[in-house]
mmCIF file of C-alpha atoms in Angstrom:
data_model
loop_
_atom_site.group_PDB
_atom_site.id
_atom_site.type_symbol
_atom_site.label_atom_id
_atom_site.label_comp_id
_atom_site.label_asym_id
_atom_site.label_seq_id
_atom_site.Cartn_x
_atom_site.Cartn_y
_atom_site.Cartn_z
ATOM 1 C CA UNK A 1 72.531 -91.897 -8.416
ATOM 2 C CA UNK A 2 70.377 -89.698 -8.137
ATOM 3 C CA UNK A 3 69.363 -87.609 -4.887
ATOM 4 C CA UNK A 4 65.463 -86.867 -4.003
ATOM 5 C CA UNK A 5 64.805 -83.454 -2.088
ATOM 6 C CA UNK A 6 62.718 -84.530 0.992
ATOM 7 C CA UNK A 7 60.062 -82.532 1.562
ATOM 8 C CA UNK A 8 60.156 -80.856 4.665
ATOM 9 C CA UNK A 9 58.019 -81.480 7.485
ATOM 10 C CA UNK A 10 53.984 -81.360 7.173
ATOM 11 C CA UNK A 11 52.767 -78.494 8.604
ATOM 12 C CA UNK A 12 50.267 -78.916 11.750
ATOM 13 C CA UNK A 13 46.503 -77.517 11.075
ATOM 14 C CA UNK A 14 46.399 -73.901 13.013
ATOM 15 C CA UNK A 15 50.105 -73.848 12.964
ATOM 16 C CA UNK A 16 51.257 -70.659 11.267
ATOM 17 C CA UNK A 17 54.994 -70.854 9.493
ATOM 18 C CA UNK A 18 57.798 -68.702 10.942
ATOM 19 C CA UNK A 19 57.191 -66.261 7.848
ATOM 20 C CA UNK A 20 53.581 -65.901 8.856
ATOM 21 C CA UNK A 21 53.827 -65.607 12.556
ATOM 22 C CA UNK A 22 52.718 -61.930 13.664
ATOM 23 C CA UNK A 23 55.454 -60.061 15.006
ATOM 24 C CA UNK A 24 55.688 -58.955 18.413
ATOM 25 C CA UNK A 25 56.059 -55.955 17.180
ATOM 26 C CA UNK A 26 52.275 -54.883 15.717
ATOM 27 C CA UNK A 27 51.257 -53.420 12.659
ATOM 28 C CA UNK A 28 48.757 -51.366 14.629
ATOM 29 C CA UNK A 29 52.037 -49.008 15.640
ATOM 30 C CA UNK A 30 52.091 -48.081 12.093
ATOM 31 C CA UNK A 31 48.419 -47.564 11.609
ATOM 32 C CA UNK A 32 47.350 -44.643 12.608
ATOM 33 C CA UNK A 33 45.031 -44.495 15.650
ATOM 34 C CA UNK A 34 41.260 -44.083 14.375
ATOM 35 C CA UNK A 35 40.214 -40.676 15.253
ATOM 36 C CA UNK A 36 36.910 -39.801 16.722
ATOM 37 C CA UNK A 37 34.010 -38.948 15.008
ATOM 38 C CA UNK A 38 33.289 -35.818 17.059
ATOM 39 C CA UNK A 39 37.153 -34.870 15.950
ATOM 40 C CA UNK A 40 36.376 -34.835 12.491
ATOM 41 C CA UNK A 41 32.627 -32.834 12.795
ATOM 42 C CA UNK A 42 33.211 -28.877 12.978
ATOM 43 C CA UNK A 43 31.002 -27.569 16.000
ATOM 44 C CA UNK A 44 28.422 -26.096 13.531
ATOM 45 C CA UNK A 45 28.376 -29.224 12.099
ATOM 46 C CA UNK A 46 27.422 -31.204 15.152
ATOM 47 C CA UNK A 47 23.951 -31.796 15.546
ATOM 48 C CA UNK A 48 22.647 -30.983 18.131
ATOM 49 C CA UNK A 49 21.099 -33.014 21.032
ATOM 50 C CA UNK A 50 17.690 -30.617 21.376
ATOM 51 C CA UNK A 51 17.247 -30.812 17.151
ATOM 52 C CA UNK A 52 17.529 -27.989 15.168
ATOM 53 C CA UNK A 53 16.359 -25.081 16.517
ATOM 54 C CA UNK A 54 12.617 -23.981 15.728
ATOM 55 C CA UNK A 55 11.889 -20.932 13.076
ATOM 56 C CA UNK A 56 10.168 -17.887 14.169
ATOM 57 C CA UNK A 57 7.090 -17.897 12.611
ATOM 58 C CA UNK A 58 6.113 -15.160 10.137
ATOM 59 C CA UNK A 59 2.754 -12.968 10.847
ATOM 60 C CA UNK A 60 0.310 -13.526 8.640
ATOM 61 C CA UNK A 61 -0.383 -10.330 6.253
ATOM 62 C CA UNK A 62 -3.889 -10.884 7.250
ATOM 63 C CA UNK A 63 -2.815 -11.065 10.985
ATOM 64 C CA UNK A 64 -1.004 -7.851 11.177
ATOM 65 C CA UNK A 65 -1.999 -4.745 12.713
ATOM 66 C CA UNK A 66 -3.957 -2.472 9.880
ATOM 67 C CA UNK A 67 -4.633 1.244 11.036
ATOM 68 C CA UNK A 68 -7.571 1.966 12.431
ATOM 69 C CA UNK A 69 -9.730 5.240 10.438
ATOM 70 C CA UNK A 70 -8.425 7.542 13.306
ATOM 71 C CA UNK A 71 -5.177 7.093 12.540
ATOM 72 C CA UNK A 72 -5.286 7.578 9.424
ATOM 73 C CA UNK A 73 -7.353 10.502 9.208
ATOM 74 C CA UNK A 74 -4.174 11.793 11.646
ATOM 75 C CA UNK A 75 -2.141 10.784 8.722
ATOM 76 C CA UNK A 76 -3.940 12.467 5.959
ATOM 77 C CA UNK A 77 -4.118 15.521 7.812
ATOM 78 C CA UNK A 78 -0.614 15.921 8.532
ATOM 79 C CA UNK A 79 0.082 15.339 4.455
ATOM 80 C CA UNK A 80 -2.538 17.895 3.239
ATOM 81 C CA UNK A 81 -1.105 20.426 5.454
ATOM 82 C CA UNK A 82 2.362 19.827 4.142
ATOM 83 C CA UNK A 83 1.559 19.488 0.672
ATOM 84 C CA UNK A 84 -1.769 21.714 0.287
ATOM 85 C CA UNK A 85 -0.257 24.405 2.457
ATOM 86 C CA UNK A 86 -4.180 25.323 3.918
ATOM 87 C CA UNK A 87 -6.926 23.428 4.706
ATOM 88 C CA UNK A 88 -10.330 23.932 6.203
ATOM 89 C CA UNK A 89 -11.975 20.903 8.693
ATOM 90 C CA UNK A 90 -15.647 20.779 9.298
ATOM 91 C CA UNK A 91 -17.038 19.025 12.424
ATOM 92 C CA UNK A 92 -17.152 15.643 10.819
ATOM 93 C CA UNK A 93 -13.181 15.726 10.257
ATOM 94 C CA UNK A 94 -14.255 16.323 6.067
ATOM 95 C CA UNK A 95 -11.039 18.003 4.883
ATOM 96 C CA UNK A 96 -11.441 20.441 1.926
ATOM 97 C CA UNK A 97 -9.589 23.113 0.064
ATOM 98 C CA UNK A 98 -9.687 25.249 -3.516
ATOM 99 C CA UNK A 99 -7.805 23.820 -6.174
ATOM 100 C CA UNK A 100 -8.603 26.035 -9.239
ATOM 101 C CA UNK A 101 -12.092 26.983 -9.676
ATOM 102 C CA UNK A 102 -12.992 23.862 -8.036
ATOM 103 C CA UNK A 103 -12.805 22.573 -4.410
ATOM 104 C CA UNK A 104 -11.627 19.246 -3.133
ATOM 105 C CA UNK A 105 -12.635 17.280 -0.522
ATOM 106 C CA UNK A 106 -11.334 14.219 1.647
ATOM 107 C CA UNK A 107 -12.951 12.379 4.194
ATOM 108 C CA UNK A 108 -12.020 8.833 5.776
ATOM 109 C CA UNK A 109 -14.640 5.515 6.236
ATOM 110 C CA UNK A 110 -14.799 2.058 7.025
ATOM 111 C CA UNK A 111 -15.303 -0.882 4.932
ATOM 112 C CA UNK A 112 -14.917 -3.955 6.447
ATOM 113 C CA UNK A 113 -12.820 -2.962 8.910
ATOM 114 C CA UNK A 114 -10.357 -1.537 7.107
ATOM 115 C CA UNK A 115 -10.131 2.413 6.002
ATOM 116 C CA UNK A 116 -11.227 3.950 2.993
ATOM 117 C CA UNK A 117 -9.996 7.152 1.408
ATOM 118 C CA UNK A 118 -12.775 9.004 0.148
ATOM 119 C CA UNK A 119 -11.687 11.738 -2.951
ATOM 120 C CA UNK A 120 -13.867 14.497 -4.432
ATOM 121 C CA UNK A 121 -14.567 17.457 -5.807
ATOM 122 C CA UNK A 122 -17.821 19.295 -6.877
ATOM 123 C CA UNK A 123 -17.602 20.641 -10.375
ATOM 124 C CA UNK A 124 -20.616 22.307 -10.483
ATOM 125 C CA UNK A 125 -23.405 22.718 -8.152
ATOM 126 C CA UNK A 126 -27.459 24.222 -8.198
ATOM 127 C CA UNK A 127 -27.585 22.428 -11.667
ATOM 128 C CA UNK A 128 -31.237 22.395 -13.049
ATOM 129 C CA UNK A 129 -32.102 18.433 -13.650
ATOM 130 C CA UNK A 130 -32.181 17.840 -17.429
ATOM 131 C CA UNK A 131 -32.349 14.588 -19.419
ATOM 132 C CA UNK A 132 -29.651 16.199 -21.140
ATOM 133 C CA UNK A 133 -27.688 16.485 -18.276
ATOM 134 C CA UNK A 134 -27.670 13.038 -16.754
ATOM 135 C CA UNK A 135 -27.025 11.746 -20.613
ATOM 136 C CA UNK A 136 -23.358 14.017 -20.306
ATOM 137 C CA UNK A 137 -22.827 12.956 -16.524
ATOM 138 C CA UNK A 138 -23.440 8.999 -17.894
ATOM 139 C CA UNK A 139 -21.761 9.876 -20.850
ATOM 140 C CA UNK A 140 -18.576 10.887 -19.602
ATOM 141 C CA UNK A 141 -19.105 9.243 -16.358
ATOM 142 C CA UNK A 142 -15.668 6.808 -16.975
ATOM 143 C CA UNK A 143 -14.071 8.948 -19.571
ATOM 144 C CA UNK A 144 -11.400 8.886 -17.135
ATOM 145 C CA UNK A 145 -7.998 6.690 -16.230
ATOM 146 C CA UNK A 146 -8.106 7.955 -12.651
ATOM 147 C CA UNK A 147 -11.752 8.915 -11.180
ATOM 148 C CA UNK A 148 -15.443 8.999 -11.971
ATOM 149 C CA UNK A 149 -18.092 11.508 -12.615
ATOM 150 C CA UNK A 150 -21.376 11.236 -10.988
ATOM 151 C CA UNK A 151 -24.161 13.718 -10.244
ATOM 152 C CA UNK A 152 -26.059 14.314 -6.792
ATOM 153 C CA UNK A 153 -29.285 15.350 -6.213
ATOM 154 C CA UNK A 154 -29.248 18.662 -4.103
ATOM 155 C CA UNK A 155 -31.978 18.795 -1.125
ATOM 156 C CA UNK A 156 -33.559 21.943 -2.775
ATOM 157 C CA UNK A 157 -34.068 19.141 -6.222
ATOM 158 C CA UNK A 158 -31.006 20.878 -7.875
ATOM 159 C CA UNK A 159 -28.407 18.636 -8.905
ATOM 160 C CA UNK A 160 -24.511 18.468 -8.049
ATOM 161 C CA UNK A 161 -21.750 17.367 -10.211
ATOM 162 C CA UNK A 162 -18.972 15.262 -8.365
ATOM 163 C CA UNK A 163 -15.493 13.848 -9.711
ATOM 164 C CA UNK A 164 -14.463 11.265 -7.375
ATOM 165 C CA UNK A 165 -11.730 8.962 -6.218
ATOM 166 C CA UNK A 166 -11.125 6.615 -3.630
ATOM 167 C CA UNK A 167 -8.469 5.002 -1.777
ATOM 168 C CA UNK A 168 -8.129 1.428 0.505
ATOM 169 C CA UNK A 169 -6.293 3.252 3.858
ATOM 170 C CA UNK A 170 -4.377 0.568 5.044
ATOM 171 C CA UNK A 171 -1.155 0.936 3.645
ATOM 172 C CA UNK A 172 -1.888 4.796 2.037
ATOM 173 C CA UNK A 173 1.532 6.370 1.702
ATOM 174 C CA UNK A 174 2.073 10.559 0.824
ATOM 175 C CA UNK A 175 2.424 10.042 -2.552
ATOM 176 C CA UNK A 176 -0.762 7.863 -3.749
ATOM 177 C CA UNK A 177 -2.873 10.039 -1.342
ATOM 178 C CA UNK A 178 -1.493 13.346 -3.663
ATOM 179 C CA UNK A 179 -1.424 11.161 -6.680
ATOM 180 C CA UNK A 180 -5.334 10.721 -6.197
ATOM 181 C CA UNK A 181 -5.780 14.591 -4.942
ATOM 182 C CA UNK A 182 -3.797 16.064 -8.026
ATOM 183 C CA UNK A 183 -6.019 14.172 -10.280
ATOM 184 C CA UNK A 184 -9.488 14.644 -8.646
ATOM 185 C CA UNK A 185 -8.876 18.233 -8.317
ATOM 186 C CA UNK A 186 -7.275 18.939 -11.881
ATOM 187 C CA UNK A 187 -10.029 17.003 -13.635
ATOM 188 C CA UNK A 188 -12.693 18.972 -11.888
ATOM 189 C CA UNK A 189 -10.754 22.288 -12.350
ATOM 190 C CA UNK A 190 -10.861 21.299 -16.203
ATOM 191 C CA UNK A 191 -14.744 20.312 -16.864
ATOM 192 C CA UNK A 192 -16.437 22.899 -14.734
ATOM 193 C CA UNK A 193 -16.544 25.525 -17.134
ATOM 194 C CA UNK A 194 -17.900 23.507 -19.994
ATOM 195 C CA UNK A 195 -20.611 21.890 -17.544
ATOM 196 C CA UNK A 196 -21.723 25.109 -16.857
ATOM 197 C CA UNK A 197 -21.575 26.380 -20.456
ATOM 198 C CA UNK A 198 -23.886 23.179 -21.281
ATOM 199 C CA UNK A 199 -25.819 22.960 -18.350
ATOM 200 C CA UNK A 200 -25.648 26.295 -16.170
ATOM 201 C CA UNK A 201 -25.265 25.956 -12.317
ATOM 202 C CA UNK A 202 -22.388 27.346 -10.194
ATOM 203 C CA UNK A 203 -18.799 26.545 -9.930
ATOM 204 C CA UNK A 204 -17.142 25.852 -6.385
ATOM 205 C CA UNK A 205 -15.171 28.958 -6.818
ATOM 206 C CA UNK A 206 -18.175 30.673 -6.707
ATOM 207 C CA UNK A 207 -19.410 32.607 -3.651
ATOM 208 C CA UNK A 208 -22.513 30.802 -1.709
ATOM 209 C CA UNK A 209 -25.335 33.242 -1.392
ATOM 210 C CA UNK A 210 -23.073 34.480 2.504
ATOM 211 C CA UNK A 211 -20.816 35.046 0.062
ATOM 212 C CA UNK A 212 -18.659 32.357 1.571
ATOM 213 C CA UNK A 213 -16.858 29.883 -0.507
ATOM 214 C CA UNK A 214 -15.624 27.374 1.994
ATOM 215 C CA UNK A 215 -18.162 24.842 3.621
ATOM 216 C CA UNK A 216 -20.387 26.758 5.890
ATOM 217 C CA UNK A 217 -19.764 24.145 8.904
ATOM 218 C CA UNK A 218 -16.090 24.739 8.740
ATOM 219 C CA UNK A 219 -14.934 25.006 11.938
ATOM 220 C CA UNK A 220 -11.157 25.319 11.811
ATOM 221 C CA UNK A 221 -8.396 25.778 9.614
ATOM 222 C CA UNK A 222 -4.896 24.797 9.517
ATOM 223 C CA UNK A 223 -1.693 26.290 7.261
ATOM 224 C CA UNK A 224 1.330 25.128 6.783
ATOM 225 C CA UNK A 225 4.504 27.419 7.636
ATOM 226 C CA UNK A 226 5.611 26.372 3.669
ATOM 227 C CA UNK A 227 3.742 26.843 0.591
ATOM 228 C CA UNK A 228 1.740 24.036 -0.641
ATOM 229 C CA UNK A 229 2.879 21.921 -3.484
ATOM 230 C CA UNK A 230 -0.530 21.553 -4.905
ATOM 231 C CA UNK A 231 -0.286 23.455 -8.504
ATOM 232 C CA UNK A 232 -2.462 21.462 -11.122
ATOM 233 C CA UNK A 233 -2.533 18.561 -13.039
ATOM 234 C CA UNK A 234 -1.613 14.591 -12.034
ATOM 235 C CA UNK A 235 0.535 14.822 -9.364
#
């Protein structure tokens, strides 16, 4: 005869078996306890409650302090006396000084607000006016990587030969301020005698009719205890 397992007794709805039943022991003891964000974020990693802190704003290049002519007419001086080693200063602050058989000069302006570095040097001066003469000048006029030639008409109707360079002031440094000196002056050292060969006049060299050769409204002169540094050619 055969024997029948009974099954064993229904389970209730929402009963849970023995097997099932949670112990009263919890699994949360074994789980570690969750840890705090703040615990987890490094300091510098926190952000903060005021947001992130503002950025100092840059000056604008065209907001910035630029010299003023003054200063840097103070500036040029001080260079030419260290480099030059003598130069003379007529009432106007024009700075000048022989280099060669010709005779530089540098004065400082304004152009819209902002200094200019004026370069030059007379080549030759009491030139008779020619058509020939203004041909060379326009000629040779920008023969040149670093200046130009241009010719002045003298009170008296005689003409002047000028080599010129100039300069913005604003950020003018010792070495562009020489660069532009060595060059004006060395050019103008190097065509005077074949101007006046051609064309006749005198050279800047030359004594004035005083017998002076430095501007006649020269009214001081400074030297440098060193000698200068100015010797010829692109500096």
């Amino acid at each position: 005869m055969e024997t029948s397992e009974q099954p064993g007794p229904a389970e209730a709805p929402g009963q849970t078996s023995p097997a099932e039943t949670p112990s009263a022991e919890s699994p949360s003891v074994e789980t570690p306890p969750a840890e705090s964000p703040s615990a987890e974020t490094p300091p510098a990693e926190r952000p903060s409650a005021e947001g992130p802190s503002p950025e100092t704003p840059e000056t604008p290049e065209s907001e910035a302090p630029k010299p003023d002519a003054n200063a840097v007419r103070e500036q040029i001086e001080g260079i030419l006396v260290d480099k030059v080693g003598r130069i003379e200063i007529d009432r106007s602050g024009l700075f000048s000084f022989p280099y060669g058989s010709a005779r530089v000069f540098v004065n400082v302006t304004e152009w819209d607000g902002r200094p200019v570095v004026n370069v030059w040097a007379y080549t030759n001066m009491d030139v008779d006016p020619s058509e020939d003469l203004y041909r060379y000048v326009a000629m040779q006029a920008d023969a040149w990587i670093f200046g130009h030639m241009g010719a002045k008409e003298q009170p008296d109707g005689k003409v002047s030969i000028v080599f010129r360079n100039t300069l913005l002031g604003t950020h003018l440094t010792s070495e562009e301020l020489m660069q532009a000196v060595g060059a004006v002056g060395w050019t103008a050292d190097q065509v005077d005698e074949e101007i006046k060969g051609k064309f006749g006049g005198r050279l800047s060299s030359e004594p004035l009719p005083d017998g002076s050769t430095a501007p006649s409204d020269t009214v001081t002169s400074l030297q440098s205890e060193k000698p200068g540094e100015v010797e010829g050619g692109y500096l």
